[in-house]
Coordinates of C-alpha atoms in Angstrom, one line a residue:
M1149 CA 31.8 14.0 -1.3
A1150 CA 28.3 15.0 -0.3
K1151 CA 27.9 16.6 3.1
M1152 CA 25.2 16.2 5.7
K1153 CA 24.3 17.7 9.1
A1154 CA 24.7 15.7 12.2
A1155 CA 24.7 16.1 16.0
Q1156 CA 27.6 14.3 17.6
V1157 CA 29.4 13.7 21.0
T1158 CA 33.2 14.1 20.8
R1159 CA 34.1 12.7 24.2
S1160 CA 32.6 11.0 27.3
G1161 CA 30.6 13.6 29.1
G1162 CA 31.0 16.2 26.3
P1163 CA 28.3 18.3 24.8
I1164 CA 26.1 17.4 21.8
E1165 CA 27.6 19.4 18.9
L1166 CA 26.2 20.2 15.5
V1167 CA 28.6 19.5 12.7
E1168 CA 28.9 18.9 9.0
R1169 CA 30.1 15.5 8.0
E1170 CA 30.5 13.5 4.8
V1171 CA 27.5 11.3 3.9
P1172 CA 28.5 7.8 4.9
Q1173 CA 28.9 5.1 2.3
P1174 CA 27.3 1.6 2.8
R1175 CA 29.7 -1.3 2.8
T1176 CA 29.0 -4.9 1.9
G1177 CA 25.8 -6.0 3.7
E1178 CA 24.8 -2.5 4.8
V1179 CA 22.0 -0.1 4.0
R1180 CA 22.1 3.7 4.0
I1181 CA 19.0 5.4 5.4
R1182 CA 18.0 9.0 4.8
V1183 CA 16.8 9.7 8.3
Q1184 CA 13.5 11.6 8.5
A1185 CA 13.0 11.3 12.3
C1186 CA 14.9 10.0 15.2
G1187 CA 13.6 9.6 18.7
I1188 CA 15.6 10.7 21.7
C1189 CA 15.7 7.9 24.3
H1190 CA 16.9 8.0 27.9
S1191 CA 19.4 5.3 26.9
D1192 CA 21.2 7.9 24.8
V1193 CA 22.9 9.0 28.0
L1194 CA 25.1 5.8 27.5
T1195 CA 26.7 7.6 24.6
K1196 CA 26.5 11.1 25.9
D1197 CA 28.2 10.3 29.2
G1198 CA 30.3 7.3 28.2
H1199 CA 28.5 4.7 30.3
W1200 CA 28.8 1.9 27.7
P1201 CA 32.3 0.3 27.5
G1202 CA 34.3 0.7 24.4
I1203 CA 32.5 3.7 22.7
Q1204 CA 34.6 5.3 20.1
Y1205 CA 34.3 9.0 19.7
P1206 CA 33.2 11.1 18.0
R1207 CA 29.8 9.3 17.9
V1208 CA 26.4 10.3 16.6
P1209 CA 23.7 9.1 19.1
G1210 CA 20.3 7.8 18.3
H1211 CA 18.6 4.4 18.1
E1212 CA 15.0 5.3 17.3
I1213 CA 15.5 5.9 13.5
A1214 CA 12.8 6.3 10.9
G1215 CA 13.3 7.1 7.3
V1216 CA 13.8 5.7 3.8
V1217 CA 16.4 3.5 2.1
D1218 CA 18.8 5.7 0.3
A1219 CA 21.4 3.2 -1.0
A1220 CA 22.4 -0.4 -0.5
G1221 CA 25.9 -1.9 -0.3
S1222 CA 27.0 -4.9 -2.3
G1223 CA 25.2 -8.2 -1.4
V1224 CA 22.1 -6.4 -0.3
T1225 CA 19.1 -7.5 -2.4
E1226 CA 16.1 -7.2 0.0
W1227 CA 16.1 -3.5 0.3
K1228 CA 15.2 -1.0 -2.4
K1229 CA 15.7 2.7 -2.6
G1230 CA 12.7 4.7 -1.3
E1231 CA 11.3 2.0 1.0
R1232 CA 10.1 3.2 4.4
V1233 CA 12.2 1.7 7.1
G1234 CA 13.4 2.0 10.7
V1235 CA 16.2 0.9 13.0
G1236 CA 15.9 0.4 16.7
W1237 CA 18.1 -0.8 19.6
Y1238 CA 18.8 -4.0 17.8
G1239 CA 21.6 -3.0 15.4
G1240 CA 22.6 -6.4 14.0
H1241 CA 24.2 -9.5 15.6
C1242 CA 27.5 -11.3 15.4
G1243 CA 26.1 -14.7 14.2
H1244 CA 28.6 -16.9 16.1
C1245 CA 28.1 -16.4 19.9
P1246 CA 26.0 -19.1 21.7
S1247 CA 22.9 -16.9 21.7
C1248 CA 23.1 -16.2 18.0
R1249 CA 23.6 -19.9 17.3
R1250 CA 20.3 -20.5 19.1
G1251 CA 18.6 -17.8 17.1
E1252 CA 18.3 -15.4 20.1
F1253 CA 19.8 -12.5 18.2
I1254 CA 18.6 -9.8 20.7
N1255 CA 20.8 -11.5 23.3
C1256 CA 23.9 -11.5 21.1
E1257 CA 27.0 -11.2 23.3
F1258 CA 28.4 -8.6 20.9
L1259 CA 25.1 -6.9 20.1
P1260 CA 25.9 -3.7 18.1
V1261 CA 23.6 -0.8 19.0
P1262 CA 23.0 2.2 16.7
G1263 CA 24.3 5.4 18.3
I1264 CA 26.7 3.4 20.5
S1265 CA 28.5 0.8 18.4
Y1266 CA 28.2 2.8 15.2
D1267 CA 26.8 6.2 14.3
G1268 CA 23.0 6.6 14.9
G1269 CA 20.2 8.7 13.9
Y1270 CA 21.0 12.2 15.1
A1271 CA 21.9 12.9 11.5
E1272 CA 20.5 13.3 8.0
Y1273 CA 21.9 9.9 6.9
M1274 CA 23.1 6.8 8.7
V1275 CA 24.3 3.3 7.8
A1276 CA 23.2 0.1 9.4
P1277 CA 23.6 -3.7 8.7
A1278 CA 20.8 -4.9 6.5
D1279 CA 19.5 -7.3 9.1
A1280 CA 18.9 -4.5 11.5
V1281 CA 16.5 -2.7 9.2
A1282 CA 12.7 -3.0 9.7
R1283 CA 10.0 -2.3 7.2
M1284 CA 7.7 0.6 8.2
P1285 CA 4.1 0.3 7.0
D1286 CA 2.0 3.1 5.6
G1287 CA -0.5 4.7 8.0
I1288 CA 1.9 6.0 10.5
T1289 CA 4.1 9.1 10.3
V1290 CA 7.9 8.9 10.7
E1291 CA 7.7 11.0 13.9
E1292 CA 5.2 8.5 15.4
A1293 CA 7.1 5.5 14.3
A1294 CA 10.5 6.5 15.7
P1295 CA 9.7 6.0 19.4
L1296 CA 7.9 2.7 18.6
L1297 CA 11.3 1.3 17.5
C1298 CA 12.6 1.3 21.1
A1299 CA 10.0 2.2 23.7
G1300 CA 7.2 0.7 21.6
I1301 CA 8.9 -2.6 20.7
T1302 CA 10.1 -3.1 24.2
T1303 CA 6.6 -2.8 25.8
F1304 CA 4.8 -4.6 22.9
N1305 CA 7.2 -7.5 22.9
A1306 CA 7.4 -7.9 26.7
L1307 CA 3.6 -8.0 26.9
R1308 CA 3.0 -10.4 24.1
H1309 CA 5.6 -12.8 25.6
S1310 CA 4.4 -12.4 29.2
G1311 CA 2.0 -15.3 29.3
A1312 CA -1.0 -13.0 30.0
G1313 CA -4.2 -13.7 28.1
P1314 CA -7.3 -11.8 27.2
G1315 CA -9.2 -10.8 30.3
D1316 CA -6.2 -11.3 32.6
L1317 CA -5.3 -8.5 35.1
V1318 CA -2.2 -6.8 33.9
A1319 CA -0.7 -3.9 35.9
I1320 CA 1.5 -1.3 34.2
Q1321 CA 3.8 0.4 36.6
G1322 CA 4.5 4.0 35.4
V1323 CA 2.8 6.3 32.9
G1324 CA 5.9 7.7 31.3
G1325 CA 7.7 7.2 28.0
L1326 CA 7.4 3.4 28.2
G1327 CA 4.3 3.2 30.4
H1328 CA 2.0 5.4 28.2
L1329 CA 2.6 3.0 25.4
A1330 CA 2.4 -0.1 27.5
I1331 CA -1.1 0.9 28.7
Q1332 CA -2.3 1.3 25.1
F1333 CA -0.8 -2.0 24.0
A1334 CA -2.2 -3.8 27.1
N1335 CA -5.7 -2.5 26.4
K1336 CA -5.5 -3.5 22.7
F1337 CA -4.4 -7.0 23.7
G1338 CA -7.6 -7.4 25.7
Y1339 CA -6.2 -7.3 29.2
K1340 CA -7.9 -5.9 32.2
V1341 CA -5.4 -3.0 32.7
A1342 CA -4.5 -1.5 36.0
S1343 CA -2.2 1.6 35.8
V1344 CA 0.0 2.2 38.9
S1345 CA 1.6 5.5 39.3
R1346 CA 2.5 8.2 41.9
G1347 CA -0.2 10.8 42.6
A1348 CA -3.7 11.5 41.3
D1349 CA -2.5 13.7 38.4
N1350 CA -2.0 10.8 36.0
A1351 CA -5.4 9.1 36.6
A1352 CA -7.3 10.9 33.7
L1353 CA -4.5 10.3 31.2
A1354 CA -4.1 6.6 32.2
R1355 CA -7.8 6.1 31.7
K1356 CA -7.7 7.9 28.4
L1357 CA -4.9 5.7 27.2
G1358 CA -6.9 2.6 28.1
A1359 CA -6.5 1.7 31.7
H1360 CA -9.6 0.3 33.4
I1361 CA -8.3 0.9 36.9
Y1362 CA -5.9 3.6 38.3
I1363 CA -4.0 2.9 41.5
D1364 CA -2.3 5.9 43.2
S1365 CA 0.8 4.5 44.9
Q1366 CA 1.0 7.5 47.1
A1367 CA -2.5 7.2 48.4
S1368 CA -2.6 3.5 49.0
N1369 CA -0.5 0.3 49.1
P1370 CA -0.4 -0.7 45.4
A1371 CA 0.3 -4.3 46.0
E1372 CA -2.6 -4.6 48.4
E1373 CA -4.9 -2.9 45.8
L1374 CA -3.9 -5.4 43.2
K1375 CA -4.5 -8.3 45.6
K1376 CA -8.1 -7.0 46.2
L1377 CA -8.5 -7.4 42.4
G1378 CA -7.4 -11.0 42.6
G1379 CA -3.7 -10.4 42.0
A1380 CA -2.0 -9.5 38.7
R1381 CA -1.2 -12.1 36.1
V1382 CA 1.6 -9.8 34.9
I1383 CA 3.1 -6.6 36.3
L1384 CA 5.0 -4.7 33.6
A1385 CA 7.6 -2.5 35.4
T1386 CA 8.4 0.5 33.2
A1387 CA 9.4 3.2 35.6
P1388 CA 13.2 2.8 36.5
S1389 CA 12.8 2.5 40.3
G1390 CA 13.9 -0.7 42.0
Q1391 CA 12.1 0.5 45.2
A1392 CA 8.8 1.0 43.4
M1393 CA 9.1 -2.5 41.7
T1394 CA 9.9 -4.1 45.1
A1395 CA 6.8 -2.5 46.6
L1396 CA 4.6 -3.9 43.8
F1397 CA 5.8 -7.5 43.7
D1398 CA 3.4 -8.8 46.2
G1399 CA 0.6 -7.6 44.0
L1400 CA 1.2 -10.6 41.7
G1401 CA -1.4 -13.4 41.8
T1402 CA -0.7 -17.1 41.6
N1403 CA 1.7 -17.9 38.8
G1404 CA 2.1 -14.1 38.3
K1405 CA 5.2 -12.6 36.7
M1406 CA 6.8 -9.2 37.0
V1407 CA 8.4 -8.3 33.7
V1408 CA 11.0 -5.5 34.0
V1409 CA 11.7 -3.1 31.1
G1410 CA 12.5 0.1 33.1
A1411 CA 16.3 0.1 33.3
S1412 CA 17.7 1.0 36.7
T1413 CA 20.8 0.2 38.8
E1414 CA 18.7 0.0 41.9
P1415 CA 18.2 -3.6 43.3
I1416 CA 14.7 -5.2 43.3
Q1417 CA 14.4 -6.8 46.7
V1418 CA 12.5 -10.0 46.5
T1419 CA 12.8 -12.9 49.0
P1420 CA 12.8 -16.6 48.0
I1421 CA 9.6 -17.0 50.0
Q1422 CA 7.9 -14.4 47.8
L1423 CA 8.9 -16.4 44.7
I1424 CA 8.2 -19.9 46.0
F1425 CA 4.7 -19.4 47.4
G1426 CA 2.3 -18.7 44.6
R1427 CA 5.0 -19.7 42.1
R1428 CA 5.7 -16.1 41.2
S1429 CA 8.6 -15.0 38.9
L1430 CA 10.7 -12.0 38.0
Q1431 CA 12.0 -11.5 34.4
G1432 CA 13.7 -8.8 32.4
W1433 CA 12.9 -8.1 28.8
P1434 CA 15.4 -6.5 26.3
S1435 CA 13.6 -5.0 23.3
G1436 CA 13.5 -7.2 20.2
T1437 CA 14.9 -7.7 16.7
S1438 CA 14.0 -6.0 13.4
V1439 CA 11.1 -8.4 12.7
D1440 CA 9.7 -7.6 16.2
S1441 CA 9.9 -3.9 15.2
E1442 CA 7.9 -4.7 12.1
D1443 CA 5.3 -6.5 14.2
T1444 CA 5.1 -3.5 16.6
L1445 CA 4.6 -1.0 13.8
N1446 CA 2.1 -3.1 12.0
F1447 CA 0.1 -3.6 15.2
A1448 CA 0.2 0.1 16.0
V1449 CA -1.2 0.9 12.6
L1450 CA -3.9 -1.8 13.0
S1451 CA -4.9 -0.8 16.6
G1452 CA -4.2 3.0 16.7
V1453 CA -1.5 2.9 19.4
R1454 CA 0.6 6.0 19.1
P1455 CA 3.3 7.7 21.2
M1456 CA 2.8 11.1 22.7
I1457 CA 5.6 13.2 21.2
E1458 CA 7.3 16.6 21.2
K1459 CA 9.1 17.5 17.9
F1460 CA 12.4 19.4 17.5
P1461 CA 14.5 20.1 14.4
L1462 CA 17.9 18.5 14.2
E1463 CA 19.5 21.9 14.7
R1464 CA 18.0 21.9 18.3
A1465 CA 19.3 18.5 19.1
P1466 CA 21.2 19.6 22.3
E1467 CA 18.0 21.3 23.6
A1468 CA 15.9 18.3 22.6
Y1469 CA 18.2 16.0 24.5
E1470 CA 18.0 18.1 27.6
R1471 CA 14.3 18.2 27.3
M1472 CA 14.0 14.5 27.3
M1473 CA 16.4 14.0 30.1
S1474 CA 14.6 16.6 32.3
G1475 CA 11.6 14.3 32.6
K1476 CA 9.3 17.2 31.6
A1477 CA 8.7 16.0 28.1
E1478 CA 5.3 14.6 27.0
Y1479 CA 6.4 11.7 26.7
R1480 CA 8.9 11.1 23.9
V1481 CA 11.1 13.7 22.1
V1482 CA 11.7 13.3 18.4
L1483 CA 14.1 15.0 16.1
A1484 CA 12.5 15.8 12.8
M1485 CA 14.9 16.1 9.9
P1486 CA 14.6 18.7 7.1
A1487 CA 12.9 17.4 3.9
A1488 CA 15.2 16.2 1.2

């Protein structure tokens, strides 16, 4: 059997270890991908530290996977060897739960996630269900595409379904891994973009990414600043801080909506009065399916939206993971695989 290099976690809380494994074989309905790049996401901690129930170890993390089709299992006719593809958080669906029966596949009660439910992209090859695979257009590198399959699709999809229209004031909370992409997408969608972040250091970058206004939440009350601008139609909350989201909520205008994509266990404290008067709302948004990934990649190629990345070889996966989790990376970390 052919061998490949992979970086795996053997137990909850254990280290990321470089190993040699057999190249996986696609089963019926599956596609094998030769991984060319895999983004490291903060959500990979779910695998690393065992925060997701039912993880079976050893497990190869990674759900921001870009590469080419290498082989297809029986019954797969839509994917051909050599096609550029990617796989994100959405790793397939069960097809029979209430959400699936309604066509809401990203809300599948048994949603399989690459790198959690099955081996992901910290490896030279991985296998995924055919319906989890997204086509990757020309005009974007695999290293640029990888983060768009999680951070990109999440912000792109949340914004396009937010109800905001061209010219509306849209505030992006945070200028991090999610926020720096959200600012770009919001600008390209034609919104009036207000970037909200802590400190003056991010102002120049936020404006370079496409923000029309920068609000320093340390120097002023960000909700009051948004009110002075007429109130936000949408606040996209990307930085995982319930406290920061709570402080921003009153910056919504009439019929305004806060859309939360920054995952945190901290509560957002909003009173019924805040919701009722002005008919404001609070909503979460969970990524998207493979066709949403295709939309994200195609729009990125069309509009020039790109992630800011740091690249590491697969052999340095443990170091790359620590770099991403340290919060010091600019702004996404990507594992680049050796050429075939």
